[in-house]
Coordinates of C-alpha atoms and ligand atoms in Angstrom, one line a residue:
M1 CA -32.5 9.3 1.0
T2 CA -30.2 11.7 1.8
I3 CA -27.6 9.7 2.9
L4 CA -27.5 7.9 -0.3
Y5 CA -27.2 11.1 -1.8
I6 CA -23.7 12.2 0.2
V7 CA -22.4 8.8 -0.9
I8 CA -23.1 9.1 -4.3
V9 CA -21.7 12.9 -4.4
I10 CA -18.7 11.9 -1.3
L11 CA -17.8 8.6 -4.3
I12 CA -18.3 11.0 -7.3
L13 CA -16.0 13.7 -6.0
E14 CA -13.3 11.0 -4.5
Y15 CA -13.0 9.8 -8.0
A16 CA -13.1 13.0 -9.9
V17 CA -10.4 14.3 -7.4
N18 CA -8.5 11.4 -7.8
E19 CA -8.4 11.6 -11.7
L20 CA -7.6 15.6 -11.8
V21 CA -4.4 15.1 -9.4
D22 CA -3.6 11.8 -12.0
Y23 CA -3.9 13.9 -15.1
L24 CA -1.6 17.0 -13.8
N25 CA 1.4 14.5 -12.7
L26 CA 1.0 12.7 -16.0
K27 CA 1.7 16.7 -18.2
H28 CA 4.2 18.0 -14.6
E29 CA 6.1 14.9 -15.8
L30 CA 6.7 17.1 -19.4
K31 CA 8.0 20.4 -17.6
P32 CA 11.9 21.4 -17.8
V33 CA 13.5 19.5 -14.5
S34 CA 16.9 21.0 -12.9
P35 CA 19.7 21.0 -15.1
Y36 CA 21.2 18.4 -12.3
L37 CA 18.9 15.7 -13.6
S38 CA 18.7 16.6 -17.4
R39 CA 22.1 15.6 -17.1
I40 CA 21.9 12.5 -15.8
F41 CA 18.9 11.4 -17.1
S42 CA 18.8 11.2 -21.5
Y43 CA 15.5 12.5 -23.6
M44 CA 15.0 9.3 -24.5
Q45 CA 15.2 8.0 -21.1
R46 CA 12.3 10.7 -20.3
K47 CA 10.1 10.0 -22.9
K48 CA 9.8 6.0 -22.1
M49 CA 10.0 7.0 -18.3
H50 CA 6.3 8.9 -19.3
L51 CA 5.1 6.5 -21.8
Y52 CA 5.0 4.2 -18.9
H53 CA 3.3 6.3 -16.5
L54 CA 1.1 7.4 -19.8
A55 CA 0.4 3.5 -19.8
N56 CA -0.6 3.3 -16.3
Y57 CA -2.4 6.6 -16.1
R58 CA -5.0 4.9 -18.9
T59 CA -5.5 1.7 -16.9
G60 CA -6.2 3.7 -13.5
F61 CA -8.5 5.9 -15.4
F62 CA -10.3 3.4 -17.1
S63 CA -10.4 0.9 -14.6
S64 CA -11.5 4.0 -11.7
L65 CA -14.2 4.6 -14.1
V66 CA -15.7 1.2 -14.1
S67 CA -15.5 0.5 -10.3
L68 CA -17.4 3.9 -10.0
I69 CA -20.2 3.1 -11.9
V70 CA -20.6 -0.3 -10.7
I71 CA -21.0 1.0 -7.2
L72 CA -23.1 3.8 -7.9
S73 CA -25.6 1.2 -9.9
L74 CA -25.6 -0.7 -6.7
L75 CA -26.3 2.1 -4.9
I76 CA -28.9 3.7 -7.3
F77 CA -30.3 0.6 -8.1
N78 CA -30.6 -0.9 -4.8
G79 CA -28.2 -3.7 -5.5
F80 CA -26.5 -4.2 -2.1
G81 CA -29.7 -4.6 -0.6
Q82 CA -30.6 -7.0 -2.9
I83 CA -27.4 -9.1 -2.1
D84 CA -28.3 -9.0 1.6
Y85 CA -31.6 -10.4 0.6
W86 CA -30.3 -12.9 -0.9
I87 CA -28.4 -14.3 1.5
R88 CA -30.8 -14.2 4.1
S89 CA -32.5 -16.6 2.2
Y90 CA -29.5 -18.9 2.5
F91 CA -28.7 -18.2 5.6
D92 CA -29.9 -17.6 9.3
N93 CA -27.0 -16.8 11.2
E94 CA -25.7 -13.1 10.9
I95 CA -22.3 -13.9 11.6
L96 CA -22.1 -16.5 8.3
I97 CA -24.4 -13.8 6.3
T98 CA -21.6 -10.9 7.1
L99 CA -19.0 -13.5 5.6
A100 CA -21.0 -14.4 2.9
F101 CA -21.8 -10.5 2.5
F102 CA -18.1 -9.8 1.7
G103 CA -17.4 -12.7 0.2
V104 CA -19.9 -12.0 -2.7
I105 CA -18.1 -8.5 -2.7
G106 CA -14.8 -9.3 -2.6
V107 CA -15.0 -12.3 -5.1
G108 CA -17.1 -9.4 -7.0
G109 CA -14.2 -6.5 -6.6
S110 CA -12.0 -9.4 -7.7
I111 CA -13.3 -10.1 -10.7
L112 CA -14.0 -6.8 -12.0
A113 CA -10.2 -6.3 -10.8
L114 CA -9.1 -9.3 -12.9
P115 CA -8.5 -8.1 -16.4
W116 CA -6.7 -4.9 -15.7
E117 CA -4.3 -6.8 -13.3
V118 CA -3.7 -9.1 -16.3
Y119 CA -3.3 -6.6 -18.9
N120 CA -1.2 -4.5 -16.6
T121 CA 1.1 -7.8 -15.9
F122 CA 1.2 -9.3 -19.0
Y123 CA 1.1 -6.1 -21.1
I124 CA 2.1 -3.1 -19.7
E125 CA 4.7 -4.2 -17.6
K126 CA 6.0 -6.9 -19.8
R127 CA 5.8 -4.0 -22.8
F128 CA 8.3 -1.9 -20.2
D129 CA 10.4 -4.9 -20.0
F130 CA 9.6 -5.2 -16.0
N131 CA 7.7 -8.3 -15.7
R132 CA 9.0 -12.2 -15.0
Q133 CA 5.4 -13.3 -14.4
T134 CA 4.4 -16.1 -15.9
P135 CA 0.6 -17.0 -16.1
V136 CA 1.2 -20.1 -13.8
L137 CA 2.4 -17.8 -11.2
F138 CA -0.2 -15.3 -11.7
I139 CA -2.7 -18.0 -11.6
L140 CA -0.7 -19.5 -7.9
D141 CA -0.4 -16.1 -6.1
K142 CA -4.4 -15.4 -6.7
I143 CA -5.2 -19.0 -5.4
K144 CA -2.9 -17.7 -2.2
G145 CA -4.0 -14.5 -2.3
M146 CA -7.7 -15.6 -1.8
A147 CA -7.3 -18.5 0.7
V148 CA -4.8 -15.6 2.8
S149 CA -8.1 -13.6 2.9
I150 CA -10.7 -16.2 3.2
L151 CA -8.5 -17.2 6.7
L152 CA -7.2 -14.2 7.8
G153 CA -9.4 -11.7 6.8
G154 CA -12.2 -14.2 7.4
G155 CA -11.7 -15.3 10.9
I156 CA -11.2 -11.7 11.8
L157 CA -14.1 -10.7 10.7
A158 CA -16.0 -13.4 12.4
I159 CA -14.6 -12.8 15.1
V160 CA -15.9 -9.0 14.9
T161 CA -19.1 -9.6 14.0
W162 CA -19.5 -12.2 16.6
I163 CA -18.6 -9.4 19.4
Y164 CA -21.0 -7.2 17.6
Y165 CA -23.9 -9.2 18.1
N166 CA -23.1 -10.5 21.3
L167 CA -20.9 -7.7 23.4
N168 CA -23.0 -4.5 22.1
D169 CA -22.6 -2.2 25.1
H170 CA -18.6 -3.3 24.8
F171 CA -18.7 -3.3 21.0
W172 CA -15.6 -0.6 19.7
W173 CA -13.6 -1.2 22.6
I174 CA -13.0 -5.4 22.9
A175 CA -13.2 -5.7 18.8
W176 CA -10.0 -2.9 19.1
A177 CA -8.5 -4.7 21.7
V178 CA -8.7 -8.2 19.3
I179 CA -7.9 -6.1 15.7
T180 CA -4.7 -4.7 17.8
S181 CA -3.9 -7.9 19.0
F182 CA -4.5 -9.4 15.5
S183 CA -2.1 -6.5 13.9
L184 CA 0.8 -6.7 16.6
F185 CA 0.6 -10.9 15.5
M186 CA 0.8 -10.1 12.1
T187 CA 3.9 -6.9 11.6
M188 CA 5.5 -9.6 13.9
F189 CA 5.2 -12.8 12.2
Y190 CA 4.5 -11.4 8.7
S191 CA 7.6 -12.2 7.5
N192 CA 7.7 -15.4 8.5
L193 CA 4.0 -17.1 8.0
I194 CA 2.7 -14.8 5.0
V195 CA 5.8 -13.7 3.1
P196 CA 7.3 -17.4 2.9
L197 CA 3.9 -18.4 0.8
F198 CA 4.9 -15.8 -1.9
N199 CA 8.4 -15.5 -2.0
K200 CA 11.8 -17.4 -0.9
Q201 CA 13.9 -15.3 2.0
R202 CA 17.3 -16.4 2.7
P203 CA 20.0 -14.9 4.7
L204 CA 22.6 -13.0 3.0
E205 CA 25.7 -15.1 2.2
E206 CA 29.2 -14.8 3.1
G207 CA 31.2 -12.8 0.3
E208 CA 32.9 -9.4 0.0
L209 CA 29.2 -7.9 0.2
R210 CA 28.7 -9.2 3.1
A211 CA 31.7 -8.1 4.9
E212 CA 31.2 -4.5 3.7
I213 CA 27.7 -4.8 5.2
E214 CA 28.9 -6.3 8.3
E215 CA 31.1 -3.3 9.0
T216 CA 28.0 -0.9 8.8
A217 CA 25.5 -2.9 10.6
E218 CA 27.7 -3.0 13.6
K219 CA 28.6 0.6 13.2
A220 CA 24.9 1.7 13.3
G221 CA 24.3 -0.5 16.1
F222 CA 21.6 -3.9 14.0
K223 CA 21.7 -7.4 14.0
L224 CA 23.4 -9.0 10.8
D225 CA 21.1 -12.1 11.1
N226 CA 18.5 -9.5 10.5
I227 CA 19.0 -9.0 6.6
Y228 CA 17.8 -11.3 4.4
V229 CA 17.8 -11.3 1.1
I230 CA 14.2 -11.7 -1.1
D231 CA 13.8 -13.6 -4.7
G232 CA 12.3 -10.1 -5.9
S233 CA 13.1 -11.6 -9.8
K234 CA 10.8 -13.8 -9.9
R235 CA 8.4 -11.2 -10.4
S236 CA 9.4 -8.3 -11.5
T237 CA 12.8 -6.7 -12.7
K238 CA 12.2 -3.7 -10.7
S239 CA 14.1 -3.5 -7.1
N240 CA 13.3 -2.4 -3.5
A241 CA 14.6 -2.7 -0.3
Y242 CA 12.8 -2.4 3.2
F243 CA 12.0 -2.1 7.2
T244 CA 9.9 -4.4 8.2
G245 CA 8.8 -6.5 11.9
I246 CA 9.1 -5.3 15.5
G247 CA 10.4 -5.9 18.4
P248 CA 12.8 -9.3 17.9
K249 CA 11.2 -10.3 14.6
K250 CA 12.7 -7.3 13.2
R251 CA 14.1 -7.1 9.8
I252 CA 15.9 -5.9 6.4
V253 CA 14.9 -7.1 3.2
L254 CA 16.7 -6.4 0.3
Y255 CA 15.4 -7.9 -2.9
D256 CA 17.9 -10.1 -5.4
T257 CA 17.1 -7.8 -8.2
L258 CA 18.7 -4.7 -6.0
I259 CA 21.8 -6.8 -5.6
N260 CA 22.6 -7.3 -9.3
D261 CA 21.5 -3.6 -10.0
L262 CA 23.7 -1.7 -7.5
S263 CA 27.4 -1.8 -6.8
N264 CA 28.8 -3.0 -3.2
E265 CA 29.2 0.5 -2.2
E266 CA 25.1 1.8 -3.1
I267 CA 23.7 -1.4 -1.7
V268 CA 25.5 -0.6 1.6
A269 CA 24.2 3.1 1.6
V270 CA 20.7 1.9 0.8
L271 CA 21.0 -1.2 4.0
A272 CA 22.3 1.8 5.9
H273 CA 18.5 4.1 5.3
E274 CA 16.7 0.9 6.5
I275 CA 18.6 0.7 9.4
G276 CA 17.4 4.4 10.1
H277 CA 14.4 3.4 9.9
Y278 CA 15.0 1.1 12.1
K279 CA 16.8 3.4 14.6
K280 CA 13.9 6.1 14.4
K281 CA 11.6 3.2 15.7
H282 CA 9.2 4.0 12.1
V283 CA 7.5 0.7 12.2
T284 CA 6.6 0.8 16.1
L285 CA 5.7 4.8 15.5
N286 CA 3.4 3.5 12.4
F287 CA 2.2 0.6 14.5
I288 CA 0.8 3.0 17.3
T289 CA -0.8 5.6 15.3
G290 CA -2.6 2.8 13.0
V291 CA -3.8 1.4 16.5
L292 CA -5.3 5.0 18.0
Q293 CA -6.8 5.4 14.2
T294 CA -8.5 1.9 14.1
G295 CA -10.0 3.0 17.5
V296 CA -11.4 6.2 16.7
I297 CA -13.4 4.8 13.5
L298 CA -14.2 2.2 15.8
L299 CA -15.4 4.9 17.9
L300 CA -17.3 6.6 14.9
F301 CA -18.5 3.2 13.4
D302 CA -20.5 2.3 17.4
F303 CA -22.2 5.7 16.3
I304 CA -22.9 5.8 13.4
T305 CA -24.4 2.3 13.5
G306 CA -27.0 3.4 15.8
Y307 CA -28.9 5.2 13.7
D308 CA -31.9 3.6 11.1
A309 CA -31.5 5.6 8.0
I310 CA -28.3 4.1 7.4
Y311 CA -30.0 1.1 6.4
K312 CA -32.4 2.4 4.9
A313 CA -30.5 4.5 2.5
I314 CA -28.7 1.3 1.0
G315 CA -32.1 -0.7 1.3
A316 CA -30.9 -3.4 3.8
V317 CA -33.8 -6.1 5.0
K318 CA -32.7 -4.7 8.9
P319 CA -29.9 -2.9 10.9
S320 CA -26.9 -5.5 10.6
F321 CA -23.1 -5.8 10.9
H322 CA -22.3 -5.8 7.8
M323 CA -24.9 -3.7 6.2
G324 CA -23.6 -0.9 8.6
L325 CA -19.9 -1.6 8.0
L326 CA -20.5 -1.0 4.2
V327 CA -22.2 2.9 4.6
F328 CA -19.9 3.5 7.0
G329 CA -17.0 2.7 4.9
F330 CA -18.7 5.2 1.8
L331 CA -19.1 8.0 4.3
F332 CA -16.0 7.7 5.9
T333 CA -13.7 8.0 2.1
P334 CA -12.8 11.8 3.2
A335 CA -11.8 11.3 6.3
S336 CA -10.3 8.4 5.2
I337 CA -8.6 10.4 2.6
L338 CA -7.4 13.4 5.2
I339 CA -5.9 10.5 7.6
G340 CA -3.6 9.2 4.3
L341 CA -2.6 12.8 3.5
V342 CA -1.2 13.2 6.9
T343 CA 0.0 9.4 7.1
S344 CA 2.0 10.2 3.5
Y345 CA 3.3 13.6 5.0
F346 CA 4.7 11.8 8.2
S347 CA 6.1 8.6 6.1
R348 CA 7.7 11.4 3.4
K349 CA 9.2 12.7 6.9
A350 CA 10.4 9.6 8.1
E351 CA 12.2 9.2 5.3
Y352 CA 14.2 12.1 5.5
Q353 CA 15.5 11.0 9.0
A354 CA 16.6 8.0 7.2
D355 CA 18.5 9.5 4.6
A356 CA 20.5 11.6 7.3
F357 CA 21.2 8.6 9.3
A358 CA 22.5 6.9 5.9
A359 CA 24.4 10.6 5.8
K360 CA 25.4 10.7 9.8
L361 CA 27.3 6.7 8.4
G362 CA 29.5 8.7 5.3
K363 CA 26.9 7.6 2.9
A364 CA 24.9 10.5 1.9
R365 CA 27.1 9.9 -1.9
A366 CA 26.7 6.7 -2.1
L367 CA 22.9 6.7 -1.4
I368 CA 22.3 9.3 -4.1
G369 CA 24.3 6.9 -6.7
A370 CA 21.5 4.7 -5.9
L371 CA 18.4 6.5 -5.9
L372 CA 19.7 7.4 -9.3
K373 CA 19.9 3.9 -10.4
L374 CA 16.5 2.9 -8.8
T375 CA 14.7 5.5 -10.8
D376 CA 16.1 4.9 -13.8
K377 CA 15.9 0.8 -13.7
N378 CA 12.2 1.4 -11.7
L379 CA 10.8 4.4 -14.5
S380 CA 10.4 6.4 -11.6
N381 CA 8.6 10.0 -12.4
I382 CA 11.0 12.4 -11.5
N383 CA 8.9 15.5 -12.0
P384 CA 5.9 14.4 -10.3
H385 CA 2.7 17.2 -9.9
P386 CA 3.8 18.4 -6.0
A387 CA -0.5 17.6 -5.5
F388 CA 0.5 14.2 -6.6
V389 CA 2.8 14.0 -3.8
F390 CA 1.2 15.8 -1.5
M391 CA -1.9 13.3 -1.8
H392 CA 0.5 9.7 -3.1
Y393 CA 3.5 9.6 -2.2
S394 CA 5.2 7.6 0.6
H395 CA 8.3 9.2 -0.4
P396 CA 9.8 12.6 -0.4
P397 CA 10.2 13.2 -5.1
V398 CA 13.5 11.8 -5.8
N399 CA 15.2 15.2 -6.6
E400 CA 13.7 16.9 -3.3
R401 CA 16.1 13.9 -1.9
I402 CA 18.5 14.1 -3.9
K403 CA 19.1 17.8 -2.1
Y404 CA 18.5 17.2 1.4
L405 CA 21.3 14.5 0.6
E406 CA 23.8 16.9 -0.8
S407 CA 22.9 19.2 2.3
L408 CA 24.0 16.8 4.6
K409 CA 26.9 15.6 2.8
D410 CA 29.6 17.9 3.9
Q411 CA 28.7 17.0 7.6
S412 CA 29.5 13.1 6.7
Ligands
ZN501 ZN1 12.9 4.4 3.4

């Protein structure tokens, strides 16, 4: 029983800490900002930003509360054990049992999340003029997303379960090798296989912008063929850009909304930032850290599943891969939060490096312009609480980035 209590305490603490930090963040936004930012963002605009964050905060608060209550009820009233028992009355094969178990949990979780997603997309995002999704597109996305989860998630889960039951003595490292190969494949082919199911990507078309980009890409040693424009506008008016892929499959993707919202010079600056990610090998480094994390997690999982107490804690019919994985997931929460903090910290460092790279190409001023426009358009938080930044920000807050770019400007 002790393990069950530990899991319950972990889940309640996680919720409490998250809600506290969310609340601090919401309040912090109302505090005065630097004279520089208050000159750029009007009182009305800041109020609009706050209302947007308030709306998101409220949904976040209630949806997390509902999820917490459901999970705690399942734990306290032996619900997971009941699901395990119920599935075993239909299947004998442990691989099918694992797939059915996570299928039930996954479908349950999706049903629970659906009302919030609908509310978020068709009420909040619409109210702030971000949403471009029609109900038909929303439903199509859901169906495609489910098909991808079943095929890819179910496939890898079936393989790992098979390894667990058939090659148990060597489970952790064989599973590690399989998961690593799978994620390498996905990192390489994500843009070719998954993105086209949801979006259209086209190479940058000829014209003034392409010529300007060509010049910078050449200076920075990046192949122009790897720059794509994606139709983000089909779902949201928010804009973005990202660098993805590994080895020969690397590419920079610009949202069509970004191209509409920014001047050519600013787009080139964003691109210079993205090339910075490529030059500093950030995707490769992330991939390697992810692989190492997976190895450690599998080793710990292998260790913990040797104890019968974890299965008893959750009311499992008998020791099994899926019930072990479920309890492990709960127990691992504090460690995964810690990993998240470290990952976000390095991600913010990486953003500074990419900014510095853009500044070196003489794009500091234009990048500042782009950041301000994107912050304005996407209604980002210009005054987040430091604790919230520490916990959740993969990018430094906009004022910090501007300060940093200002400090570099003279060098370029
Ligand atoms: Zn970046």
